[in-house]
Amino acid sequence: MAAIEGVPVSWERIRECFSLDPSIAYLNHGGRGAMPVSTQRALQRLRDEAESNPILFFRDLPQRIAHTRRHLATFLGADPDGSALVGNTTMGTAVVLQSLGLRAGDEVLLTDHRYGAVALTVDRECRRSGAAARTVRVPLDSTDDQIIATLGDALRPGRTKLLVVDQVSSATARRFPVEKIAAVAREQGVPVLVDAAHVPGMLPVAVDEIGADFWVGNLHKWAYAPRGTALLCVAPRWRDRIEPLAVSWQQESGFPDRVEWQGTLDYTPWLAAPTGLFTLRTLGLERVREHNATLAAYGQKVVGGALGLAGGDLPDPGAPEVAMRIVPLPGGRASTIDDAMALEARIADELATVVAVFSWDGRGWLRLAGQVYNVRAQYERLAESLPSILRG
């Protein structure tokens, strides 16, 4: 049995790898992730090192960050010299937007599956620059070909300065065919930013083969890194134009150093991120992915069945590897953001179960994730109790 940072890592003792409260069913790994104990210990060791001599720790930090960046970029099939560590996907999106030089008459195009904070980031930059944000509706049951056609038809060459598209959407757990979308946009001269918040660790990916101008993904969800760890990957023609949100002493060093270095931030989460990948590989990358996707699909089926929904009523994520699934809630339940948050809290408080509840396209949706620490019985208990909550 392998051990990382003194923690046993094996399928036979899988739940010991995490610090989750055993009294709850944590079915929302896609929300904030959950660090394995091995990553927690690596993080604490790095923090202890930093506090033992902060000046020495920060002196060598740029080289250590660069080493970590190379490790993470290689795992994702990205060019390390064209990648920068950032706090999260939304922050990476903000870096890209404020580097584009948007002006009045320009537009940024999003789909209605976009993450809420990303949409707010786009809106803010458009207000600052005089550009406009435009949202394209993509029906949940669209095929890949229909998605590609819808987005291709929505582009306005010369005016659309950026297309933002999810690789796996948060609210709808839908995989988008980003490689083909990027190809269509490239033909029309429109840059593409791929929001891949849920991709690292969940799906196999070769970022450089996607053909996007910008790609940003969180490693603190499915790749077991500490929260606050994401990678922004930038195509060569854009790298000289990328500016950080705040200037630091590395400003003249260019990309990626100028983006990564922000003075006295706590950089230990980034340095601990490779431990998360090592844990993932020790458990078996393909085995973890298959387990998680299969479990999420089972959860969707059993919870959907308890609500009277058959297979055709349950949205297809667009790829069997997706480790999140959504279940439509009865009409009138969680149809607003406030109602969705209230229902999510009630399920947590009364059923000791952590799930995600969203309001999307005028109705409520429950999102379930699958992770190695989950078991079928947790979804079955939710299925047994959820109908009474929804009737109350």
XYZ file of C-alpha atoms in Angstrom:
392
model
C 0.000 0.000 0.000
C 1.428 3.361 -1.039
C 1.741 6.248 1.408
C 2.059 9.958 0.632
C 3.084 12.343 3.392
C 2.611 9.392 5.761
C -0.991 8.863 4.682
C -2.007 5.407 3.368
C -3.350 5.664 -0.163
C -5.280 2.650 -1.409
C -8.767 1.777 -2.600
C -9.265 -0.446 0.427
C -8.841 2.556 2.754
C -10.003 5.266 0.380
C -12.120 7.254 2.813
C -9.173 7.613 5.180
C -7.513 9.700 2.476
C -9.935 12.575 3.178
C -10.927 14.604 6.231
C -14.620 14.851 5.379
C -17.115 14.635 8.222
C -18.307 11.002 8.178
C -21.775 12.079 9.319
C -22.497 13.856 6.025
C -22.818 12.697 2.432
C -20.627 15.072 0.452
C -22.063 14.818 -3.063
C -20.789 18.162 -4.337
C -17.104 17.668 -5.042
C -17.497 19.990 -8.020
C -18.364 22.881 -5.712
C -15.235 23.394 -3.624
C -13.416 20.135 -4.111
C -11.985 18.246 -1.136
C -8.268 17.989 -0.445
C -6.874 14.568 0.371
C -5.044 14.380 3.682
C -1.801 13.961 1.759
C -2.292 17.356 0.108
C -3.263 18.920 3.421
C -0.058 17.706 5.027
C 2.103 18.858 2.127
C 0.442 22.269 2.367
C 1.042 22.515 6.107
C 4.676 21.443 5.707
C 5.193 24.218 3.156
C 3.562 26.772 5.435
C 5.790 25.678 8.296
C 8.793 26.095 6.002
C 7.651 29.578 4.988
C 7.247 30.692 8.594
C 10.611 29.293 9.654
C 12.384 31.906 7.483
C 10.054 34.031 5.316
C 12.860 35.965 3.622
C 14.642 32.796 2.545
C 11.373 31.172 1.471
C 10.409 34.083 -0.766
C 13.934 34.409 -2.189
C 13.703 31.030 -3.886
C 9.984 31.158 -4.566
C 9.931 32.250 -8.257
C 12.004 29.208 -9.261
C 9.793 26.866 -7.234
C 6.653 28.340 -8.756
C 8.100 27.857 -12.226
C 8.900 24.226 -11.416
C 5.344 23.656 -10.186
C 3.932 25.345 -13.278
C 5.932 23.026 -15.531
C 4.663 19.988 -13.628
C 1.003 21.012 -13.819
C 1.166 22.191 -17.430
C 2.742 18.929 -18.535
C -0.058 16.975 -16.850
C -2.600 19.027 -18.813
C -0.806 18.850 -22.141
C -0.045 22.568 -22.145
C 3.077 24.565 -22.951
C 4.666 25.498 -19.586
C 6.078 28.705 -21.103
C 2.572 29.718 -22.154
C 0.915 28.932 -18.842
C 0.518 30.882 -15.616
C -0.728 29.865 -12.205
C -3.691 31.931 -11.018
C -6.134 31.744 -8.122
C -9.112 30.302 -9.989
C -10.855 30.205 -13.345
C -12.735 33.451 -12.769
C -9.489 35.251 -11.977
C -7.892 33.855 -15.118
C -10.859 35.059 -17.127
C -10.476 38.533 -15.631
C -6.798 38.608 -16.626
C -7.710 37.760 -20.220
C -10.575 40.239 -20.461
C -8.634 43.233 -19.201
C -5.772 42.351 -21.583
C -7.925 42.352 -24.724
C -8.256 46.116 -25.079
C -12.035 46.036 -25.567
C -13.660 49.191 -26.924
C -17.120 50.553 -27.649
C -18.705 48.541 -30.433
C -16.934 45.313 -29.453
C -18.771 42.384 -27.920
C -18.024 39.329 -25.801
C -20.141 36.277 -26.556
C -21.168 33.732 -23.917
C -23.616 30.841 -23.745
C -26.415 30.587 -21.212
C -24.517 27.679 -19.620
C -21.735 30.040 -18.481
C -20.668 30.242 -14.861
C -22.277 33.124 -12.998
C -19.081 34.743 -11.725
C -17.562 34.581 -15.211
C -20.631 36.352 -16.597
C -20.261 39.039 -13.922
C -16.590 39.422 -14.827
C -17.507 39.904 -18.484
C -20.223 42.422 -17.571
C -17.792 44.461 -15.473
C -15.162 44.636 -18.200
C -17.798 45.570 -20.761
C -19.043 48.394 -18.552
C -15.498 49.679 -18.167
C -14.692 49.525 -21.870
C -18.022 50.324 -23.493
C -18.202 46.869 -25.088
C -21.292 44.669 -24.897
C -21.905 41.203 -23.507
C -24.218 38.935 -25.482
C -25.608 35.567 -24.393
C -26.528 32.792 -26.819
C -29.101 30.222 -25.770
C -27.987 26.629 -26.209
C -30.815 24.153 -25.444
C -29.829 21.467 -22.980
C -30.675 18.671 -25.402
C -28.555 20.088 -28.229
C -26.250 17.685 -30.020
C -22.612 18.574 -30.513
C -23.302 19.476 -34.145
C -26.168 21.730 -33.093
C -23.986 23.462 -30.495
C -21.249 24.084 -33.054
C -23.745 25.448 -35.566
C -25.490 27.662 -33.000
C -22.262 29.262 -31.838
C -20.844 29.550 -35.330
C -23.958 31.386 -36.498
C -23.806 33.712 -33.483
C -20.291 34.983 -34.183
C -19.898 38.455 -35.701
C -16.416 38.664 -37.218
C -14.865 42.052 -36.599
C -17.219 42.771 -33.722
C -17.059 39.621 -31.564
C -13.727 40.004 -29.781
C -14.044 36.922 -27.595
C -16.164 33.781 -27.354
C -16.315 32.302 -23.850
C -17.372 28.652 -23.779
C -17.336 26.022 -21.046
C -15.604 22.712 -21.537
C -17.808 21.262 -18.779
C -20.462 23.693 -17.589
C -21.075 24.180 -13.888
C -24.846 24.638 -13.747
C -25.742 22.030 -16.371
C -22.824 19.567 -16.155
C -22.651 19.566 -19.935
C -19.494 18.853 -21.919
C -19.058 21.161 -24.902
C -17.091 20.147 -28.040
C -14.522 22.878 -27.497
C -12.029 21.647 -30.109
C -14.570 21.968 -32.933
C -15.978 25.209 -31.532
C -12.470 26.690 -31.471
C -11.913 25.593 -35.067
C -15.120 27.273 -36.254
C -14.270 30.472 -34.367
C -10.736 30.458 -35.746
C -12.099 30.337 -39.287
C -13.998 33.546 -38.537
C -11.096 35.227 -36.750
C -12.768 35.184 -33.311
C -10.609 34.377 -30.251
C -11.912 31.708 -27.847
C -11.561 31.404 -24.096
C -12.347 27.940 -22.718
C -13.643 27.893 -19.147
C -12.357 24.487 -18.056
C -12.975 24.878 -14.331
C -14.029 21.239 -13.956
C -11.676 19.591 -16.433
C -8.270 19.039 -14.750
C -8.388 15.610 -13.168
C -11.920 14.824 -14.358
C -11.316 14.495 -18.090
C -8.265 13.615 -20.134
C -7.106 16.800 -21.825
C -4.360 18.047 -24.121
C -4.763 21.804 -23.896
C -2.459 22.657 -26.785
C -4.477 20.413 -29.115
C -7.765 22.218 -28.419
C -6.698 25.224 -30.454
C -8.199 27.811 -28.108
C -6.587 31.211 -27.628
C -7.076 30.976 -23.872
C -7.823 28.014 -21.591
C -8.170 28.154 -17.830
C -8.915 25.300 -15.442
C -9.037 24.738 -11.700
C -6.853 22.055 -10.156
C -8.485 22.417 -6.753
C -11.551 20.439 -7.778
C -10.885 17.122 -9.505
C -7.078 17.205 -9.336
C -6.924 17.253 -5.513
C -4.912 20.489 -5.273
C -5.425 23.064 -2.529
C -8.122 25.637 -3.204
C -6.864 28.658 -5.077
C -4.919 26.718 -7.715
C -5.693 27.145 -11.408
C -3.746 27.284 -14.654
C -4.229 29.892 -17.380
C -2.883 28.776 -20.754
C -2.352 31.342 -23.506
C -1.659 30.840 -27.210
C 1.701 32.260 -28.401
C 0.274 35.259 -30.280
C -1.363 36.620 -27.132
C 1.353 36.168 -24.529
C 3.013 39.561 -24.922
C -0.370 41.248 -24.429
C -1.325 39.547 -21.171
C -1.236 41.910 -18.208
C -1.727 41.015 -14.516
C -4.576 42.418 -12.460
C -1.976 44.159 -10.280
C 1.609 45.126 -11.126
C 4.479 43.544 -9.189
C 8.276 43.533 -9.272
C 8.057 40.870 -12.009
C 6.201 43.177 -14.399
C 9.178 43.535 -16.729
C 9.756 39.768 -16.800
C 6.792 39.244 -19.104
C 4.290 36.407 -19.183
C 3.889 34.186 -17.187
C 5.997 35.651 -14.337
C 4.196 38.999 -14.312
C 0.853 37.260 -13.823
C 1.982 34.763 -11.180
C 3.993 37.053 -8.922
C 1.874 39.197 -6.623
C 4.226 40.033 -3.782
C 3.274 38.501 -0.456
C 0.452 36.175 -1.461
C 0.363 32.726 0.099
C 1.875 30.629 -2.666
C 1.984 27.390 -0.701
C -1.248 26.032 -2.270
C 0.415 26.141 -5.681
C 3.545 24.402 -4.427
C 1.435 21.651 -2.828
C -0.592 21.017 -5.994
C 1.758 18.308 -7.390
C 1.022 16.223 -4.291
C -2.622 16.165 -5.358
C -1.638 14.871 -8.794
C 0.623 12.266 -7.206
C -2.265 11.061 -5.062
C -4.493 10.894 -8.132
C -1.931 8.841 -10.017
C -1.299 6.579 -7.034
C -4.986 5.727 -6.850
C -4.982 5.177 -10.614
C -6.042 8.047 -12.836
C -8.263 6.046 -15.179
C -9.763 4.052 -12.333
C -10.664 7.237 -10.459
C -12.243 8.785 -13.545
C -14.292 5.704 -14.368
C -15.425 5.299 -10.750
C -16.492 8.930 -10.432
C -18.403 9.096 -13.712
C -20.162 5.776 -13.101
C -21.180 6.840 -9.607
C -22.507 10.212 -10.787
C -24.586 8.472 -13.446
C -25.966 6.085 -10.833
C -26.829 8.978 -8.541
C -28.696 10.757 -11.331
C -30.649 7.612 -12.132
C -31.647 6.739 -8.569
C -32.518 10.294 -7.495
C -34.315 10.964 -10.766
C -36.273 7.744 -10.356
C -37.408 8.809 -6.896
C -38.831 11.968 -8.482
C -40.681 9.985 -11.130
C -38.223 10.716 -13.921
C -37.247 8.143 -16.529
C -34.111 7.981 -18.652
C -35.354 10.403 -21.280
C -36.122 12.999 -18.628
C -32.545 13.022 -17.310
C -30.099 15.253 -19.192
C -27.179 13.609 -20.951
C -23.883 15.309 -20.053
C -22.593 14.926 -23.584
C -19.842 12.489 -22.619
C -19.871 9.445 -20.311
C -16.657 10.611 -18.584
C -18.340 13.605 -16.942
C -18.396 13.035 -13.176
C -21.341 15.374 -12.503
C -24.989 14.925 -13.450
C -28.082 17.084 -13.022
C -31.647 16.181 -12.105
C -34.583 18.478 -12.962
C -36.641 19.445 -9.928
C -40.452 19.672 -9.927
C -41.876 22.825 -11.449
C -41.787 25.819 -9.128
C -39.002 24.433 -6.916
C -35.703 26.363 -6.884
C -36.717 28.386 -9.936
C -34.933 31.468 -8.559
C -31.417 31.845 -7.201
C -32.676 32.588 -3.700
C -34.996 29.579 -3.717
C -32.209 27.350 -5.014
C -29.879 28.446 -2.217
C -32.594 27.897 0.369
C -33.306 24.381 -0.879
C -29.615 23.528 -0.969
C -29.270 24.649 2.643
C -32.338 22.701 3.707
C -31.045 19.476 2.126
C -27.746 20.004 3.924
C -29.362 20.723 7.291
C -32.155 18.145 7.266
C -30.636 15.326 5.249
C -26.961 15.790 6.153
C -26.247 15.767 2.425
C -24.250 18.335 0.488
C -25.464 18.866 -3.076
C -25.584 21.770 -5.510
C -28.922 23.318 -6.442
C -29.150 25.740 -9.357
C -31.737 27.860 -11.044
C -31.179 27.631 -14.782
C -33.431 28.362 -17.743
C -36.399 29.116 -15.497
C -36.401 25.951 -13.399
C -34.541 24.296 -10.561
C -31.856 21.643 -10.975
C -30.037 19.447 -8.505
C -26.428 18.607 -9.365
C -24.719 15.476 -8.088
C -21.019 14.686 -8.263
C -19.202 11.388 -7.892
C -15.879 11.068 -6.100
C -13.795 8.250 -4.681
C -15.023 8.856 -1.139
C -18.683 8.460 -2.190
C -20.695 5.218 -2.167
C -23.986 4.250 -3.763
C -25.824 4.203 -0.444
C -25.395 7.983 -0.106
C -27.344 8.632 -3.309
C -29.936 6.037 -2.318
C -30.542 7.776 1.028
C -30.929 11.099 -0.764
C -33.394 9.524 -3.190
C -35.433 8.142 -0.286
C -35.685 11.451 1.590
C -35.663 14.128 -1.110
C -39.320 13.765 -2.235
C -40.582 14.687 1.240
C -38.336 17.738 1.321
C -39.672 18.876 -2.035
C -43.281 18.406 -0.885
C -42.683 20.461 2.259
